[in-house]
Coordinates of C-alpha atoms and ligand atoms in Angstrom, one line a residue:
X12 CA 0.0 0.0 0.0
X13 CA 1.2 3.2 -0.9
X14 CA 1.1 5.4 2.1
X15 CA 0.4 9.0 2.7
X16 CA 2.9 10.0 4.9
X17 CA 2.0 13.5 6.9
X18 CA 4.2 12.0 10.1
X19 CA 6.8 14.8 9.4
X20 CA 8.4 16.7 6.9
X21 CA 11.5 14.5 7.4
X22 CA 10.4 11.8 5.8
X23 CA 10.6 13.3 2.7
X24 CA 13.0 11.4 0.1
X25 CA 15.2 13.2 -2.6
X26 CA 14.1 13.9 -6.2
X27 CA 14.7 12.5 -9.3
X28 CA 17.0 15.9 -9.6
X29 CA 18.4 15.2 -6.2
X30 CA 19.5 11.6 -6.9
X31 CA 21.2 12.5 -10.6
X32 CA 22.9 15.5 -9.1
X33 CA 24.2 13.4 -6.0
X34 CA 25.4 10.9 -8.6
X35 CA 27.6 13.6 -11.2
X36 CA 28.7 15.5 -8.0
X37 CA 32.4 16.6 -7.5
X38 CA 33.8 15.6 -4.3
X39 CA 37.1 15.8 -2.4
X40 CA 38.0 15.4 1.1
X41 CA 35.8 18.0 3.5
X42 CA 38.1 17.6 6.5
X43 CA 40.6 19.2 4.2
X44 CA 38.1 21.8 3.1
X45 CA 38.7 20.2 -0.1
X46 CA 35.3 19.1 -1.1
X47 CA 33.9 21.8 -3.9
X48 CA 30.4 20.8 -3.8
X49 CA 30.5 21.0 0.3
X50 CA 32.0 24.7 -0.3
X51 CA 29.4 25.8 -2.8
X52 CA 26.8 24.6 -0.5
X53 CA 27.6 26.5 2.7
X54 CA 28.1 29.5 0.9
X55 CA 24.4 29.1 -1.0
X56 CA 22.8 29.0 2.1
X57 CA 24.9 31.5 3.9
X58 CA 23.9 34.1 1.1
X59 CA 21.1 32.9 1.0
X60 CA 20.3 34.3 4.8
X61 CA 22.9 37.3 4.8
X62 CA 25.6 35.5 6.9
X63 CA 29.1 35.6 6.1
X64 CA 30.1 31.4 6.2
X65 CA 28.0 27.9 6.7
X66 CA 29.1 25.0 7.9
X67 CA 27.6 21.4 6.3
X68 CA 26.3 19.3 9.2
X69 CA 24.7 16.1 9.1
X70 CA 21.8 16.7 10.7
X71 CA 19.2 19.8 12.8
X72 CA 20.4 18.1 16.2
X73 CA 23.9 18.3 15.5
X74 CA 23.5 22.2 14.1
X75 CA 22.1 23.1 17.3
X76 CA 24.1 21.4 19.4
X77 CA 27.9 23.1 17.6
X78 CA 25.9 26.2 17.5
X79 CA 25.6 26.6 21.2
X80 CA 28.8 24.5 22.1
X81 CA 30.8 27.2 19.9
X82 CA 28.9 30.3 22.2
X83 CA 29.0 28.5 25.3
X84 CA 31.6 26.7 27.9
X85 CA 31.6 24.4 30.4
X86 CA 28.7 25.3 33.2
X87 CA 27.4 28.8 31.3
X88 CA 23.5 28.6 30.7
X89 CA 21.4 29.2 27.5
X90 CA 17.8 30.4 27.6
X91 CA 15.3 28.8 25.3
X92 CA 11.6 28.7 25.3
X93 CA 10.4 25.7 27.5
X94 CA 8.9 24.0 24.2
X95 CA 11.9 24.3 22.2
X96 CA 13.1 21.4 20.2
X97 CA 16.3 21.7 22.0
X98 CA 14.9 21.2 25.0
X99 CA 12.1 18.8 24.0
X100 CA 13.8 16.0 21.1
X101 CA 17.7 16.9 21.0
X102 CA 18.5 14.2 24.4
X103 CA 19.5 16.9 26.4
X104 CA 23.1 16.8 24.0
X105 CA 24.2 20.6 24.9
X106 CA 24.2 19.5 28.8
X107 CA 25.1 16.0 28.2
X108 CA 28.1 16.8 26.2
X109 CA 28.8 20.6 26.4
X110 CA 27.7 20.8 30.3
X111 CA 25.8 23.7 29.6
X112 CA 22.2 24.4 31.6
X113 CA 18.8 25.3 30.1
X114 CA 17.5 28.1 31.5
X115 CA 14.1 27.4 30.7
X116 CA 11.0 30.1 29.9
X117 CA 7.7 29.8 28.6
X118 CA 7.1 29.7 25.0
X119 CA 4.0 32.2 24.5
X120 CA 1.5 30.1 22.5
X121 CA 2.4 32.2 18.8
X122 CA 5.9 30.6 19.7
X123 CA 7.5 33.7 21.0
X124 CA 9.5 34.4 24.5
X125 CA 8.2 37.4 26.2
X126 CA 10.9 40.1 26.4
X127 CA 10.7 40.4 30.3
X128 CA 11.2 36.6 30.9
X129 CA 14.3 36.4 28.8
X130 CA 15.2 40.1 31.0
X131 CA 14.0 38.2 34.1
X132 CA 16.5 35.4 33.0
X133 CA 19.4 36.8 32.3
X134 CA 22.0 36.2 35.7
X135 CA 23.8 38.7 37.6
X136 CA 27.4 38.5 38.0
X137 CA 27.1 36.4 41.4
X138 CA 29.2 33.5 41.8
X139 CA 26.1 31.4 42.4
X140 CA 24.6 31.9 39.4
X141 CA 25.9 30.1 36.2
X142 CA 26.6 32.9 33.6
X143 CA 23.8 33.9 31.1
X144 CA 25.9 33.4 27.4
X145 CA 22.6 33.1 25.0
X146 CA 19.8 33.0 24.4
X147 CA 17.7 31.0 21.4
X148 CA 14.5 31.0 19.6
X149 CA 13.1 28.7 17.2
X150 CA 11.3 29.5 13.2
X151 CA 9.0 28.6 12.4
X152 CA 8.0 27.0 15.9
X153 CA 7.4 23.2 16.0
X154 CA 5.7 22.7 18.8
X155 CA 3.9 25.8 19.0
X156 CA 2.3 25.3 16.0
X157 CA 4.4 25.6 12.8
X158 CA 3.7 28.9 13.9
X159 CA 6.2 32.1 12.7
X160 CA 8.0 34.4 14.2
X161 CA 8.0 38.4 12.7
X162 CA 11.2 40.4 11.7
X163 CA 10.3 42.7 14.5
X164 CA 10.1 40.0 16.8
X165 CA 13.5 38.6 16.3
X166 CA 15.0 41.9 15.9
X167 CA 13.8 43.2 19.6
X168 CA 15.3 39.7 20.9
X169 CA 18.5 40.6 19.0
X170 CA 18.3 44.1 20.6
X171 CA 17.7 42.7 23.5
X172 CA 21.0 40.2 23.1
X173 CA 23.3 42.9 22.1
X174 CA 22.3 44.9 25.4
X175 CA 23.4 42.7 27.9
X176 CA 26.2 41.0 25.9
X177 CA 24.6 37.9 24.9
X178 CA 25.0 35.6 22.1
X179 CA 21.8 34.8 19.8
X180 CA 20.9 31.7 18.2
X181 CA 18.1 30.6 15.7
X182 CA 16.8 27.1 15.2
X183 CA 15.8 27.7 11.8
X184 CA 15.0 24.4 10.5
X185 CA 11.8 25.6 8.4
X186 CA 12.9 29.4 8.5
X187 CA 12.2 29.3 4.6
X188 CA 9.0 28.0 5.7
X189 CA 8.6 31.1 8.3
X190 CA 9.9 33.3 5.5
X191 CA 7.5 32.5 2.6
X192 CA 4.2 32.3 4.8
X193 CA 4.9 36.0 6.2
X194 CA 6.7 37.0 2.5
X195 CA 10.1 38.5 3.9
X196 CA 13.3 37.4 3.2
X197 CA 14.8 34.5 5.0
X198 CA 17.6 37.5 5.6
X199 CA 15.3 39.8 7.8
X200 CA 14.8 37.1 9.7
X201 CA 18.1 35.7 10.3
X202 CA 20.3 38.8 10.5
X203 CA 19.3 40.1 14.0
X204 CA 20.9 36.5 15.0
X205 CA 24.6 35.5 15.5
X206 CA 23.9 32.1 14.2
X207 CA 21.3 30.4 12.8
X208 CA 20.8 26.6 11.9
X209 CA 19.0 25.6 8.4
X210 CA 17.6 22.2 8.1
X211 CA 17.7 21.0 4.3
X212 CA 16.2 17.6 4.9
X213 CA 13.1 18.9 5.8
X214 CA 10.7 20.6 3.3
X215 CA 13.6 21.0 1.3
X216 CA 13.7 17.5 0.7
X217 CA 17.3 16.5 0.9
X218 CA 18.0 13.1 2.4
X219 CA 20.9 14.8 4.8
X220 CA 21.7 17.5 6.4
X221 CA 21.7 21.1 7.7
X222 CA 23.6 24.1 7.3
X223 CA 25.0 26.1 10.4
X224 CA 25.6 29.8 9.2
X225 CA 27.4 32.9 11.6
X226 CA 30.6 35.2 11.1
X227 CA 33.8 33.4 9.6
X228 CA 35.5 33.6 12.8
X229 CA 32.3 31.5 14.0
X230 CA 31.9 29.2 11.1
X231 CA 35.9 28.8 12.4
X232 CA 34.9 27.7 16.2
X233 CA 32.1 25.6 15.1
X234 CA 34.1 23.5 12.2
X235 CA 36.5 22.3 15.3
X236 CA 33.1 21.3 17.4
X237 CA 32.0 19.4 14.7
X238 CA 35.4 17.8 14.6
X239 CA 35.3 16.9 18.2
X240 CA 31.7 15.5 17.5
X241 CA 32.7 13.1 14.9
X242 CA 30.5 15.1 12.5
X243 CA 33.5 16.0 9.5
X244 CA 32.3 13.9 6.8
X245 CA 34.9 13.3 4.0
X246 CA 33.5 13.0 0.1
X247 CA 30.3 14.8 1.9
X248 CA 29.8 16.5 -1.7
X249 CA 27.4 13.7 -2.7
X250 CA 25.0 15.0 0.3
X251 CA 25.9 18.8 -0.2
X252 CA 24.7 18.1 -4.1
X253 CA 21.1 17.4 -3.1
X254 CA 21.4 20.3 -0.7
X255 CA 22.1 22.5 -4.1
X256 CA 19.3 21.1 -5.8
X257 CA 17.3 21.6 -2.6
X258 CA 18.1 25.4 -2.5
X259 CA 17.3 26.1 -5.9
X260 CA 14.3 24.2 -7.0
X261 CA 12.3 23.7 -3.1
X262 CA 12.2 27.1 -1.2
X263 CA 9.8 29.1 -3.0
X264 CA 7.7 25.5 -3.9
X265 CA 7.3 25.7 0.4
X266 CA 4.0 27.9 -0.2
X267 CA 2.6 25.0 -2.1
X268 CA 2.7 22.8 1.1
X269 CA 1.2 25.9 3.3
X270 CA -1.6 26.3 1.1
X271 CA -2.4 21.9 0.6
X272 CA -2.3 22.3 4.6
X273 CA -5.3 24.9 4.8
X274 CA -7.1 22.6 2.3
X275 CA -6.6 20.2 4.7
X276 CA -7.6 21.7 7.9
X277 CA -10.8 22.7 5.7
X278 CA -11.1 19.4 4.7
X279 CA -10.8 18.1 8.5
X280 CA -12.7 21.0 10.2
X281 CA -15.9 19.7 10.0
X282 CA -15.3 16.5 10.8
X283 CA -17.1 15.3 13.9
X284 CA -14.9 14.2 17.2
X285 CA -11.4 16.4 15.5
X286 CA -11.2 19.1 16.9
X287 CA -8.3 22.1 15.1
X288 CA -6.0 24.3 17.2
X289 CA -7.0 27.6 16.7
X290 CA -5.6 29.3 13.7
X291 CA -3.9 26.1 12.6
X292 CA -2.0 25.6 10.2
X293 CA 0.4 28.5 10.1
X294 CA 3.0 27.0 8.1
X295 CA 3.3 23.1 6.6
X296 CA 1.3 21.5 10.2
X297 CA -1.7 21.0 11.4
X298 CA -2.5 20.3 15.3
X299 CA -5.5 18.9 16.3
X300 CA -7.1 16.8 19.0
X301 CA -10.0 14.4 19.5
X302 CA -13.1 15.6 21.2
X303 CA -14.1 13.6 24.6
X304 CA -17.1 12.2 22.4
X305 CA -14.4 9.6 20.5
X306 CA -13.8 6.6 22.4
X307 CA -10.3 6.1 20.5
X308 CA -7.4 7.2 22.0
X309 CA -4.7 9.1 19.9
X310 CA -2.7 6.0 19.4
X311 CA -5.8 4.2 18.5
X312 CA -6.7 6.3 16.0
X313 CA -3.2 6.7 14.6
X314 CA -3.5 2.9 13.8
X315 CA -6.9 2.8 12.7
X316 CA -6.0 5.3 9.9
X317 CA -2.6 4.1 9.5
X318 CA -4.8 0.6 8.3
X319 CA -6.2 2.5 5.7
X320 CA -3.0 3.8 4.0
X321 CA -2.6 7.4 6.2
X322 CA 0.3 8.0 8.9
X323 CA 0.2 10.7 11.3
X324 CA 2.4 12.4 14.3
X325 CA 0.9 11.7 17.6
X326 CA 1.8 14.2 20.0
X327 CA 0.4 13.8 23.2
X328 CA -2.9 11.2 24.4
X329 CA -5.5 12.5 22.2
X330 CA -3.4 15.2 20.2
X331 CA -2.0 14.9 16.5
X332 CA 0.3 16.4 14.1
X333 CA -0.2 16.1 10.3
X334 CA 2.4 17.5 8.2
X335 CA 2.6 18.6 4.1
X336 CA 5.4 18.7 2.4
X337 CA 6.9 17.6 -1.2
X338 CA 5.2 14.4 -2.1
X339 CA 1.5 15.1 -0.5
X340 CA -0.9 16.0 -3.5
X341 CA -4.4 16.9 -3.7
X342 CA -5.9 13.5 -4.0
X343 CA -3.8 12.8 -0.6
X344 CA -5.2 15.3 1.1
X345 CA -8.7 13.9 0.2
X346 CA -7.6 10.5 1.0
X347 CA -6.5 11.8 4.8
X348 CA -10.2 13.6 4.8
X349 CA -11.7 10.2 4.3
X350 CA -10.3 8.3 5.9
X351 CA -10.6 10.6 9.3
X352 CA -14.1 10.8 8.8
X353 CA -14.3 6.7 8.5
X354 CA -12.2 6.1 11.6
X355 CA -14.2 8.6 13.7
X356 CA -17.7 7.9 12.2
Ligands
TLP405 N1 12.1 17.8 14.2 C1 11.5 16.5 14.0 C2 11.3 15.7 15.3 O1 12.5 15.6 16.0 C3 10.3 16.3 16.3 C4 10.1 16.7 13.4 O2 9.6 15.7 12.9 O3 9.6 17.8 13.3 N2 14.9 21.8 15.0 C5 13.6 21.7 14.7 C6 12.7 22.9 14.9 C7 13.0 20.5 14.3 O4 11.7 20.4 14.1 C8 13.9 19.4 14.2 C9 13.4 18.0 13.7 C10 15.3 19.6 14.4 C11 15.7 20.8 14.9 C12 16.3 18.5 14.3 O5 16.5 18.1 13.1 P1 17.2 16.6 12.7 O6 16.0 15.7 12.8 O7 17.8 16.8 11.4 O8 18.2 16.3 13.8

């Protein structure tokens, strides 16, 4: 049975143009900073965001995690919203392995941290604090919503950084996404930040990958972190080549998935016992949750529908995630609108 997939945006596989430019692609060794196809890459997306270097990483975990190693030592702290995916689905790596604490606020539910909680966070120079280094926010917002964060926004927080001497960090996995549903430039929204993490195996649809963008001197600091994380890949050019492909032909294609989402959540809205989070779907998601009138629990249901050829994200008990992306078409959305309304009939 072919299925339709709406678990994540990760499971999307390359294209046809992905696979035949993987296959032609120059390589050398990265480690060397010999691999051309690696080098055009990072400097793609680094443009492509108004930063001055990238560094190729193999995946949104790793970004993160040599993003914050680079800007914090041993026993500083980091402020991030308390549904970030770095705190949430990233195995607690930057305290694990970098011994660096969470200082953790609330995410506001549009995904945002309010200004006097990160103020409220920040340490004073007392020796039994742990010193404040940075502080991150995440675009668009996963767990929020697939909601987006505004230029303004990011710009205040970035403000608000440079004022007390802090560094600034962007989990942009889907900041194309957040870019093209609010039509900026991915720029205005990355250049308040002094390093921001892309995710090309996402929407974009490469298999691998993420670029970490910043200064040179950055892009320096983090290509050693990576080292120490076992994350230099050698002939890495036959990833980076997708990742080309992925730049050109699947950023401004990302409205297509926004816009097969509201269809969607149309579709799904008036289906008795699902129930939408308000506003949904900013982005590529939809969140929604069963009514107390279903018997089913989320799991339950995940199966049931799974059975008839649909997979979804279950997020909590009764609550779901259903996400478009690349290879979702019409007739799949109609397919996930029938079969919801069989399983909950
Ligand atoms: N998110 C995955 C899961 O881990 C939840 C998903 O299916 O959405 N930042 C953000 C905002 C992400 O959503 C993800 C992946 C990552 C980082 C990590 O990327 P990878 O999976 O490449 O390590």
């Amino acid at each position: 049975m072919k299925f339709v997939d709406l678990r994540s945006d990760t499971v999307t596989e390359p294209t046809p143009e992905m696979r035949e430019a993987m296959a032609q692609a120059k390589v050398g060794d990265d480690v060397y900073g010999e691999d051309p196809t690696v080098n055009r890459l990072e400097e793609l997306v680094a443009n492509s965001i108004g930063k001055e270097a990238g560094l190729f990483v193999p995946s949104g975990t790793m970004s993160n995690l040599v993003a914050i190693l680079a800007q914090c030592g041993r026993g500083d702290e980091v402020i991030l919203g308390d549904k970030a995916h770095t705190v949430l689905f990233e195995a607690g790596g930057i305290s694990a392995l970098g011994g660096i604490h969470s200082r953790q606020i609330p995410n506001q539910p549009d995904g945002t941290l309010d200004l006097l909680d990160i103020i409220g966070a920040i340490r004073s120079d007392d020796y039994h604090y742990p010193p404040t280094r940075l502080v991150s926010l995440e675009n668009t917002h996963n767990r929020c919503g697939g909601v987006v964060l505004s230029a303004a926004y990011t710009r205040s927080v970035g403000d608000l950084a440079k004022q007390y001497e802090l560094k600034f960090h962007i989990d942009g996995a889907r900041l194309f996404n957040a870019a093209i549903a609010q039509g900026v430039q991915a720029k205005d929204l990355a250049s308040p930040a002094d390093s921001v993490s892309i995710c090309l195996s996402k929407g974009l649809c490469a298999p691998v990958g993420s670029v970490l963008c910043g200064s040179a001197d950055f892009i320096h600091q983090a290509r050693r972190i990576r080292k120490q994380l076992g994350g230099g890949m050698r002939q890495a050019g036959v990833l980076a080549a997708a990742g080309i492909v992925a730049m050109e032909t699947m950023v401004d294609r990302l409205a297509e998935d926004h816009q097969r989402a509201r269809l969607l959540a149309d579709g799904l809205k008036h289906i008795p016992g699902l129930i939408l989070d308000p506003g949904t779907p900013h982005t590529n998601m939809i969140f929604c949750g069963l009514t107390d009138q279903i018997r089913l629990d989320g799991k339950e249901t995940a199966e049931r529908l799974s059975e008839l050829g649909v997979k979804i994200g279950v997020v909590a008990e009764r609550r779901f995630r259903l996400v478009l992306h690349y290879w979702i078409d019409d007739a799949d959305v109609e397919k996930t609108v029938d079969a919801f309304r069989n399983v909950l009939a």
